[in-house]
Short mmCIF file of C-alpha atoms in Angstrom, two decimals:
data_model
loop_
_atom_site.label_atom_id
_atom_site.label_comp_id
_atom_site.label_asym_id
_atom_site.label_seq_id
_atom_site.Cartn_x
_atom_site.Cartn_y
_atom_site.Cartn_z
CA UNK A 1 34.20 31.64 32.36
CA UNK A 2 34.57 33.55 35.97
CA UNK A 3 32.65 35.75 37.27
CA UNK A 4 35.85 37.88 37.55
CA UNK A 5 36.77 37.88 33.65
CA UNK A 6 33.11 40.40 33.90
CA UNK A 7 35.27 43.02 35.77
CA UNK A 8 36.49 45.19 32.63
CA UNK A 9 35.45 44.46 29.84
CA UNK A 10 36.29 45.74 27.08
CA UNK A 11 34.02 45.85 23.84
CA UNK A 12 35.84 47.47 20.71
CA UNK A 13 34.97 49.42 17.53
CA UNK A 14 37.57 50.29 15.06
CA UNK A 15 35.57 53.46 14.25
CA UNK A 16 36.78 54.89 17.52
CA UNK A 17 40.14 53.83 17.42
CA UNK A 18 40.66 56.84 15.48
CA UNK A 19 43.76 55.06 12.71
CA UNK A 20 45.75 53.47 15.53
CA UNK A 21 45.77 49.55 15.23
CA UNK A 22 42.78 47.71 17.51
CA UNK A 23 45.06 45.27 18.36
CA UNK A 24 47.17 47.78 19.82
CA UNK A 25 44.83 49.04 21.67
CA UNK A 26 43.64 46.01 23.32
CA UNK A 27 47.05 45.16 23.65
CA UNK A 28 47.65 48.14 25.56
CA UNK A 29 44.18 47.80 27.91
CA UNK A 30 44.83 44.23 28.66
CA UNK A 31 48.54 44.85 30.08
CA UNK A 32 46.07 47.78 32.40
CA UNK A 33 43.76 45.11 33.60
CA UNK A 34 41.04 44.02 31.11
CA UNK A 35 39.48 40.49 31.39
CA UNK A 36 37.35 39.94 28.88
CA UNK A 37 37.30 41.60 24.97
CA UNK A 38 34.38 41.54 22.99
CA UNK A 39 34.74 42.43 18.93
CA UNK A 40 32.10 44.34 17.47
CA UNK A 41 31.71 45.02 13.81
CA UNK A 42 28.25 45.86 12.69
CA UNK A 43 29.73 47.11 9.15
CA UNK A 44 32.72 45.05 8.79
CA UNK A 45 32.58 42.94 5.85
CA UNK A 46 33.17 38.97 7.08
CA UNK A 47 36.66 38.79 5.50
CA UNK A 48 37.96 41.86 7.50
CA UNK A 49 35.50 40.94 10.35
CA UNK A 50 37.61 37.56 10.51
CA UNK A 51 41.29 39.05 9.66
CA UNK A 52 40.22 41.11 12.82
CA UNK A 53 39.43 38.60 14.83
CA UNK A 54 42.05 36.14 14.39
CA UNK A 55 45.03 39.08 14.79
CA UNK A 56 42.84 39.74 18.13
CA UNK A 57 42.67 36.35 19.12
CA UNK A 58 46.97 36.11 19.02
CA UNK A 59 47.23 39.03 21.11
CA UNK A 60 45.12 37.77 23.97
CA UNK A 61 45.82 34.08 23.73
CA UNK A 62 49.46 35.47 25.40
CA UNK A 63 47.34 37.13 28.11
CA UNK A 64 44.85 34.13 28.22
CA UNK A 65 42.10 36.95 27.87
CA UNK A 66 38.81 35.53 26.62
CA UNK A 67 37.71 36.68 22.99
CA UNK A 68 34.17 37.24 22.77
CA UNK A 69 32.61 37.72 19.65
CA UNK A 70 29.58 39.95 19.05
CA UNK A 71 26.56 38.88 16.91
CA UNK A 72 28.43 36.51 14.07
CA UNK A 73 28.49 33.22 15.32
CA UNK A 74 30.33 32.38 12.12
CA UNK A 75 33.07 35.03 13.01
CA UNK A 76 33.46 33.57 16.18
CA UNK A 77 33.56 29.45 14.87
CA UNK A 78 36.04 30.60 12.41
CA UNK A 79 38.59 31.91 14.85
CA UNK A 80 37.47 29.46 17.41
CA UNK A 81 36.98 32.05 19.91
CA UNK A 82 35.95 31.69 23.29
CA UNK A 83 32.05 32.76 23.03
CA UNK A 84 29.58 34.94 21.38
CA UNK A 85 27.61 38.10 22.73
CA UNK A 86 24.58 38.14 20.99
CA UNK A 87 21.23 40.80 21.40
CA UNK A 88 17.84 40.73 21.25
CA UNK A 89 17.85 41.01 17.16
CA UNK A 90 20.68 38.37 16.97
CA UNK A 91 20.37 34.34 16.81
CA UNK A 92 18.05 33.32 19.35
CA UNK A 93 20.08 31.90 22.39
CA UNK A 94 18.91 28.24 22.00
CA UNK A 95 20.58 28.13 18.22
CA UNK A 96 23.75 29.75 19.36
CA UNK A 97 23.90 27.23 21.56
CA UNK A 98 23.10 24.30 19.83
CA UNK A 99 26.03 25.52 17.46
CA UNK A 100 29.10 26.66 19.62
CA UNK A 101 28.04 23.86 22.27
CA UNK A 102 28.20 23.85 25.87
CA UNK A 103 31.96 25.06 26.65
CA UNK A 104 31.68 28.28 25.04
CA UNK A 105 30.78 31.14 26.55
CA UNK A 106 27.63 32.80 25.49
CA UNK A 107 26.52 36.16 26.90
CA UNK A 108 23.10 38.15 26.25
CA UNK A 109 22.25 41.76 26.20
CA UNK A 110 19.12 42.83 28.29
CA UNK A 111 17.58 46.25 27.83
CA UNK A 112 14.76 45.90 30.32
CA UNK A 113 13.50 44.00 33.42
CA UNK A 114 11.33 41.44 31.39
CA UNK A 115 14.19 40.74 29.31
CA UNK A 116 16.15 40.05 32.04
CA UNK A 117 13.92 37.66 33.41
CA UNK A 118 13.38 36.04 30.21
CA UNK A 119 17.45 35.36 30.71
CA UNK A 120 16.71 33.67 33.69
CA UNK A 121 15.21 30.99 31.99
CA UNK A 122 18.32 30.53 29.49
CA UNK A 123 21.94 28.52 30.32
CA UNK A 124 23.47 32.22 28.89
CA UNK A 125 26.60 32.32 30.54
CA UNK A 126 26.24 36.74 31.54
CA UNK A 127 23.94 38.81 31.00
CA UNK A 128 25.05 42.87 29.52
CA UNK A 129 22.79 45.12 31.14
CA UNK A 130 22.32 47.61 28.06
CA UNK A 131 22.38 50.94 28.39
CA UNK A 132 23.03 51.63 31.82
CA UNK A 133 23.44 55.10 30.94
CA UNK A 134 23.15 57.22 27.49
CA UNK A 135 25.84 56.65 25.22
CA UNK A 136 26.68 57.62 21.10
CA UNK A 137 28.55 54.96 20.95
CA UNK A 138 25.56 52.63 19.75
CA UNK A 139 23.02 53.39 17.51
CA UNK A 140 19.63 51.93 18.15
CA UNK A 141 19.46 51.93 21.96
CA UNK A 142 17.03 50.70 24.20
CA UNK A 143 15.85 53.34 27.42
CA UNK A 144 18.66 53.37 30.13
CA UNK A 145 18.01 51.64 32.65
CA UNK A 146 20.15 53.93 34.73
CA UNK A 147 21.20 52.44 38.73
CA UNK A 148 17.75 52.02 39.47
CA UNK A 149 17.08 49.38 36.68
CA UNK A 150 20.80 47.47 37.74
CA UNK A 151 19.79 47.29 41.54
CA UNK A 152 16.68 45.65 40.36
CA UNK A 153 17.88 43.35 37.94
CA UNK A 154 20.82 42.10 39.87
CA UNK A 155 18.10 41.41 42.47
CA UNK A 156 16.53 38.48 41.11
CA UNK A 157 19.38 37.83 38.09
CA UNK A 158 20.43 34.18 38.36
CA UNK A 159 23.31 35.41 35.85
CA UNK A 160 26.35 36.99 36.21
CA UNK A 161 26.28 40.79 34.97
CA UNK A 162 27.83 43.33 33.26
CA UNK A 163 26.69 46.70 32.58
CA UNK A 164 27.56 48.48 29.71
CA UNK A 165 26.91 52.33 28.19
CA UNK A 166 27.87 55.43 28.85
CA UNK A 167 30.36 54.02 31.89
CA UNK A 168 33.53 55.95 33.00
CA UNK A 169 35.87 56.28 36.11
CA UNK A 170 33.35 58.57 37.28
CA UNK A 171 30.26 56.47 37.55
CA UNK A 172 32.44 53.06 37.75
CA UNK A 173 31.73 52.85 41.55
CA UNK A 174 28.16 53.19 41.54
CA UNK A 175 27.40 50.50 39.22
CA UNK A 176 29.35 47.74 40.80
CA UNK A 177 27.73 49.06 44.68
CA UNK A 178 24.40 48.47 42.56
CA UNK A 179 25.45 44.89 42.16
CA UNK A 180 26.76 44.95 38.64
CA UNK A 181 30.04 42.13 38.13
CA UNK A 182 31.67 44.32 36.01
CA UNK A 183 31.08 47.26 33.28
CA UNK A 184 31.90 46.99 29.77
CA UNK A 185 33.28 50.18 28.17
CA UNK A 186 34.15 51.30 24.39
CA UNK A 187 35.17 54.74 24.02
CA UNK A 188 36.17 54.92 27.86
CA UNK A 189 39.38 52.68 26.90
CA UNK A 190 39.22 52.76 22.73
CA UNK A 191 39.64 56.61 23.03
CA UNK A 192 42.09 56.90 25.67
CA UNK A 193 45.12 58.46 24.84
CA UNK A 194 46.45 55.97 26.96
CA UNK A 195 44.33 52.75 26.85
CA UNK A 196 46.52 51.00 29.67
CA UNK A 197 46.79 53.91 32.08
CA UNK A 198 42.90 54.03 31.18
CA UNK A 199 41.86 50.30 32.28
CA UNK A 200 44.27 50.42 35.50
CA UNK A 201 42.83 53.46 36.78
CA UNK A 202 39.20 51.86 36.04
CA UNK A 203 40.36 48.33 37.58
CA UNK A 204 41.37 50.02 40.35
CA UNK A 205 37.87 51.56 40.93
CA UNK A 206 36.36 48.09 40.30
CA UNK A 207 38.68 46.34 42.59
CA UNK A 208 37.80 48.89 45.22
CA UNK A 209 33.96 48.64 44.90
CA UNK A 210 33.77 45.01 45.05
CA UNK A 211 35.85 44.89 48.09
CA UNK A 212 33.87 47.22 49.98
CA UNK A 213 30.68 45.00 48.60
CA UNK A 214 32.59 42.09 50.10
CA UNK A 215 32.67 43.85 53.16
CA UNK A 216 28.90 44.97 53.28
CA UNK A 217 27.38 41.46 52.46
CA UNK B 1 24.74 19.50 -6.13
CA UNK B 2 24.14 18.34 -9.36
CA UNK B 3 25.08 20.78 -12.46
CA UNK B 4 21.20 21.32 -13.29
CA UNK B 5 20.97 22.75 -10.30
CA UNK B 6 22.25 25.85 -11.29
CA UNK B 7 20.29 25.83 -14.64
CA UNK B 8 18.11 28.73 -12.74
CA UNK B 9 19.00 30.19 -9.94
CA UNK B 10 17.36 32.28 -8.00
CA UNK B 11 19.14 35.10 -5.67
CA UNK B 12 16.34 36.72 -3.07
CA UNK B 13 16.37 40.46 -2.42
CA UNK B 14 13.50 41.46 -0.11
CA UNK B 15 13.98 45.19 -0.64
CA UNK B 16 12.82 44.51 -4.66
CA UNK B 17 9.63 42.23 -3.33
CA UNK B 18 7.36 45.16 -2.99
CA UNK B 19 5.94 44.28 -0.17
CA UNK B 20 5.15 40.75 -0.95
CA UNK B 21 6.04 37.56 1.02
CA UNK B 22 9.61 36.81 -0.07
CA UNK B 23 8.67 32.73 0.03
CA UNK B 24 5.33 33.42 -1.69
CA UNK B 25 7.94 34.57 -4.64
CA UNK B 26 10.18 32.01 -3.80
CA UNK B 27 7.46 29.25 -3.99
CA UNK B 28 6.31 30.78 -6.73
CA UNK B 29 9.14 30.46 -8.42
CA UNK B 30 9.87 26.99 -7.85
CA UNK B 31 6.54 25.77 -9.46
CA UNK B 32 7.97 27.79 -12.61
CA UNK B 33 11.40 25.84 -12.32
CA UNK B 34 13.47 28.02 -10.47
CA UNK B 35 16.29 25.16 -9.27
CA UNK B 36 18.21 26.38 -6.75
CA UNK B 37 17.42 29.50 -4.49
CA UNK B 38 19.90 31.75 -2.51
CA UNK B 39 18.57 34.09 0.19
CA UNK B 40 21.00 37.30 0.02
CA UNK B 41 20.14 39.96 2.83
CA UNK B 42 22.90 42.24 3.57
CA UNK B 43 20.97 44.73 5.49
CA UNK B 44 18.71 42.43 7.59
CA UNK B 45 20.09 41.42 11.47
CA UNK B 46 20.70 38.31 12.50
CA UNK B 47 17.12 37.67 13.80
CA UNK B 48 15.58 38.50 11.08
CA UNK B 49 17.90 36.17 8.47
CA UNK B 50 17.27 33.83 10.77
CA UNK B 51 13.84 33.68 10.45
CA UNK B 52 13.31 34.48 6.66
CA UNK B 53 16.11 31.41 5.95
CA UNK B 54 13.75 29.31 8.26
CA UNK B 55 10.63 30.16 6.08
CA UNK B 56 12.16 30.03 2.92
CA UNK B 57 13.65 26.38 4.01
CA UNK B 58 10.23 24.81 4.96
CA UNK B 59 8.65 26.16 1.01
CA UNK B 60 11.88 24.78 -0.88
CA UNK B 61 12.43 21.30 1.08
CA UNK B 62 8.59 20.26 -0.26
CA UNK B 63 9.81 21.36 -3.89
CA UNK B 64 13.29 19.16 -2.91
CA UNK B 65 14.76 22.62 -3.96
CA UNK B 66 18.53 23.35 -2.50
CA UNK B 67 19.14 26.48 -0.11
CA UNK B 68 22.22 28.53 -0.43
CA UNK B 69 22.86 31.22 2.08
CA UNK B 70 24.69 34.18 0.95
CA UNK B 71 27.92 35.31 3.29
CA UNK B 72 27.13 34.31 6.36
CA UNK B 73 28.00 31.11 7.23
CA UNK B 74 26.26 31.31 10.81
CA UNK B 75 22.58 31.30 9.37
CA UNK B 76 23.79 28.48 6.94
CA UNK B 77 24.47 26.43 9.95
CA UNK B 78 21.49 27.56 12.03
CA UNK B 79 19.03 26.34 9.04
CA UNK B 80 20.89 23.44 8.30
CA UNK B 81 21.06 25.11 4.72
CA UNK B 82 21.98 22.56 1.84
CA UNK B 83 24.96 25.83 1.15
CA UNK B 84 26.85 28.77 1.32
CA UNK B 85 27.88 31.36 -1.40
CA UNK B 86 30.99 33.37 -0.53
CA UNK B 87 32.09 36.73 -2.66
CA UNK B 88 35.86 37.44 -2.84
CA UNK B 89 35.21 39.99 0.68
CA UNK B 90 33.19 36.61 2.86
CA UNK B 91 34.97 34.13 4.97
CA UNK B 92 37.56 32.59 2.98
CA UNK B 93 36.52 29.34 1.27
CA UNK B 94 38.97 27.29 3.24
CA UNK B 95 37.62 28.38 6.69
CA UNK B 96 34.23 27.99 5.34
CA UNK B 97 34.64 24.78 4.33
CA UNK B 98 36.11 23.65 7.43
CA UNK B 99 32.98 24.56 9.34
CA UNK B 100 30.50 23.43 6.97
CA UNK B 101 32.38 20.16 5.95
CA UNK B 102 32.62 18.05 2.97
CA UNK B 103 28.93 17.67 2.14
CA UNK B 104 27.58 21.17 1.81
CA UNK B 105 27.43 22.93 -0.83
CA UNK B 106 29.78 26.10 -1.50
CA UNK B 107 29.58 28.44 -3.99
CA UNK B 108 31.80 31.30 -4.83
CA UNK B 109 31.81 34.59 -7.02
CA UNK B 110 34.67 35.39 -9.13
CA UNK B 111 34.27 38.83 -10.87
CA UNK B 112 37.43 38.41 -13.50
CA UNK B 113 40.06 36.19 -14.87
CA UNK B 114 42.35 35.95 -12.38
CA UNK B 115 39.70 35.13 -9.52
CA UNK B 116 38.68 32.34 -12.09
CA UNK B 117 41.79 30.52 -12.63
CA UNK B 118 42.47 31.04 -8.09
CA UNK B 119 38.95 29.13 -7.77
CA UNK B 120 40.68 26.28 -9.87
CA UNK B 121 42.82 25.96 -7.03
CA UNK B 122 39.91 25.39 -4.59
CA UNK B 123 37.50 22.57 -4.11
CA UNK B 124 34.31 25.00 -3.98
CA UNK B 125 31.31 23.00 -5.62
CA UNK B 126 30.64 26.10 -8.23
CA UNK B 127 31.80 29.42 -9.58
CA UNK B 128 29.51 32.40 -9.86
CA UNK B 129 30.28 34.85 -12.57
CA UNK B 130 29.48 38.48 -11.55
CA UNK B 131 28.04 40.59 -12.98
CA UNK B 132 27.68 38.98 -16.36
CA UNK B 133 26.57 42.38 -17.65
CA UNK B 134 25.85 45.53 -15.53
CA UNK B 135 23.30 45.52 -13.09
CA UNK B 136 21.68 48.03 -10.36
CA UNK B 137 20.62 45.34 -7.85
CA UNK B 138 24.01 45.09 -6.49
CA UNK B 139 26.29 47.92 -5.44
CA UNK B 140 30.08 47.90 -4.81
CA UNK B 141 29.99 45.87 -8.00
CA UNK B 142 32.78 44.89 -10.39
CA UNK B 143 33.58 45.90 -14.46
CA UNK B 144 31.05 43.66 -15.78
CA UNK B 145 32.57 40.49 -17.53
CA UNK B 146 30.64 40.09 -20.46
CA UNK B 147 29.91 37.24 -22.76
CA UNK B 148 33.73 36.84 -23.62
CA UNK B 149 34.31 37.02 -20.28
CA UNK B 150 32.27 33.95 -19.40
CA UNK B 151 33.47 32.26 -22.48
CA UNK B 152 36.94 32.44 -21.61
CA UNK B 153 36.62 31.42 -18.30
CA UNK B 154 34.36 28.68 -19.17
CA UNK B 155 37.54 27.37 -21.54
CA UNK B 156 39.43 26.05 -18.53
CA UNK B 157 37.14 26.71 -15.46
CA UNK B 158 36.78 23.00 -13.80
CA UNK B 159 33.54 24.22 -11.87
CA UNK B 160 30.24 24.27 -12.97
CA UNK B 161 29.40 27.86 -13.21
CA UNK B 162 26.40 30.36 -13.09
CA UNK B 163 26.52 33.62 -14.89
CA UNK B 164 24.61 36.55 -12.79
CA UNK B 165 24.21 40.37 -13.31
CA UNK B 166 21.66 41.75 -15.25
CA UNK B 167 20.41 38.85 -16.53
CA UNK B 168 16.98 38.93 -18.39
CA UNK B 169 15.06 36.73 -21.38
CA UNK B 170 16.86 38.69 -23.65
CA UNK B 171 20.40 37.74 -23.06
CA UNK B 172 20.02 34.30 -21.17
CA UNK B 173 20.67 32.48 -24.74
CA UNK B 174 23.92 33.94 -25.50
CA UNK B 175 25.04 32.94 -21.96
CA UNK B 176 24.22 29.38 -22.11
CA UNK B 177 25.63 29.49 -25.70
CA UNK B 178 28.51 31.19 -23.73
CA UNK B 179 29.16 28.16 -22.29
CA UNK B 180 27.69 28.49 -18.66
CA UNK B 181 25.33 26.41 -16.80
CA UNK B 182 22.66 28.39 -15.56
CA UNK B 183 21.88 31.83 -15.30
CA UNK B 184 21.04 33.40 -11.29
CA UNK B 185 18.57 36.39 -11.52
CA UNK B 186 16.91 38.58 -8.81
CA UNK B 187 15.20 41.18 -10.22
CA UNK B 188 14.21 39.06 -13.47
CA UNK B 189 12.04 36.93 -11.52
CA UNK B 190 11.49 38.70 -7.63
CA UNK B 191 10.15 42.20 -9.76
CA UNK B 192 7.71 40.17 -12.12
CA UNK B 193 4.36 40.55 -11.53
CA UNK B 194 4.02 37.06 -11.89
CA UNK B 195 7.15 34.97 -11.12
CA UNK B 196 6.30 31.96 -12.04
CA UNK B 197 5.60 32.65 -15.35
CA UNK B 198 8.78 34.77 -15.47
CA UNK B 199 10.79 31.60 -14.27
CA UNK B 200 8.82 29.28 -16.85
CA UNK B 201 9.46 31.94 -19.69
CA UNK B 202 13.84 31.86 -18.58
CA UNK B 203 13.36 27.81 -17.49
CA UNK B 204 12.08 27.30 -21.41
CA UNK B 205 14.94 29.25 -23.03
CA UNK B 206 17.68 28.00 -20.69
CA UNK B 207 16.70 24.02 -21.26
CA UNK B 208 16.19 24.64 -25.26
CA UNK B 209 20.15 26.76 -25.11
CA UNK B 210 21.24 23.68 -23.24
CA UNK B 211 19.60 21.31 -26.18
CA UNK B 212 21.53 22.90 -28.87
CA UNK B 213 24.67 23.23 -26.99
CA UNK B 214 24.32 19.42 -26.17
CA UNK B 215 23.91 18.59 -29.86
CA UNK B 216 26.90 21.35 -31.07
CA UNK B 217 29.45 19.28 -28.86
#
């Protein structure tokens, strides 16, 4: 993985996608700039988590866009994607691991600083910094950790990071200028009327901020 | 596998234990000859699988007892689980086997004829038949098959089968006579007070069904 496949990425849900075709969708938002796609399907039986997958898995193998999987290792082994996102209530890192081996990509959400230091200790490929802000798109969420909680993370983070919930074009900027590697957004790109127009104009944003971090450092 | 295996299976639902250790039943069990035991938990996250398929592992490897993991394939694999059961809406049996390889053990449900005569087709090491009768420990369930059900599938089925749904001392005698293997119960042994006995009372009836089959043929 590169650091750069963190810039936009985008995590899906089907629920949003409001009858159009996910693969359409992340069709659409990969031709607009998105580097990395994450499937998530927390009620998704495993045969139509897998037909999912695999239909994904065509469409960005043309754009040589990684597929990350979230939570089902299984999912993920059976469409031979290129890594796994797990959580705190998923498989613990080491046994994800010890599974998909060491050239997949595996990635780790962190809801607070000790979790994030806890990271440090683990080979995980990225860390998702989860939720940077409110969002409805998850159930079960952790406290944001809002810019304050990114700035300190990033600080001593050994990992790559992306930050994820409740991101838009209009808060894009700050979370990359508080050292952020990307964001990860759902409804921001699934709910676009326009998914590609969506992730250009958000690239665009990220492209900007990172140059002006080049600049600064 | 061998075919006694499945003489009495037991299926694990945590939400009918009543508060009690799930491998306290599960041991339990065993002692009252409970021969294969499949951990089912469709609610539970990944974590939590993990760890209950862990515990469950260490009681049934003293007892020499097999492990079957219902669905997900991922928790098989991180226990080093002697199996897998698929239903008709899990990974398809193909994929699944191509993960777990040639020496695990996969089961899968077929819930009428047709499904039946397709699992000819595959090399899956046995068939369950579900539901048997009707049953409330399962929802999105299927038109039960009853006993002429399993008796015509058992007429030119090449797997060893096991009959479950609703599945008590009461019936478990026709269903051997019915011509299949072993009967898999939840409720019948995971709601009894005591579930050894209630294994020991099925384990008696099942082994004296299989006598007089063995001396009909």
């Amino acid at each position: 993985m590169n650091r750069e496949d963190l810039n936009l990425y985008l995590v899906t849900d089907k629920e949003l996608a409001n009858g159009k075709a996910l693969e359409d969708i992340v069709e659409e938002a990969v031709k607009g700039g998105v580097s990395m796609v994450q499937i998530r399907e927390k009620e998704a039986n495993s045969k139509d988590f897998y037909q999912l997958a695999r239909t994904v898995k065509k469409v960005l193998e043309k754009y040589k866009v990684p597929l990350i999987i979230n939570d089902r290792l299984d999912i993920a082994l059976a469409v031979d994607a290129e890594g796994l996102h797990i959580g705190q209530s998923d498989l613990p890192y080491d046994v994800a691991r010890k599974i998909l081996g060491p050239n997949k990509i595996i990635g780790l959400s962190v809801e607070n600083i000790e979790q994030a230091k806890q990271a440090n200790q683990l080979d995980v490929d990225y860390i998702g910094l989860s939720p940077v802000f409110s969002t409805q798109t998850k159930n079960d969420i952790a406290k944001p950790l809002e810019l304050d909680g990114v700035k300190e993370i990033m600080s001593f983070s050994k990992h790559p990071a992306v930050a994820i919930g409740g991101i838009n074009s209009a808060n894009t900027a700050d979370i990359i200028k508080a050292g952020a590697d990307g964001i990860a957004v759902v409804s921001a790109i699934v709910c676009a009327k326009d998914p590609c127009n969506a992730a250009k104009e958000l690239k665009e944003i990220i492209n900007k901020s990172l140059s002006l971090k080049a600049i600064d450092s």
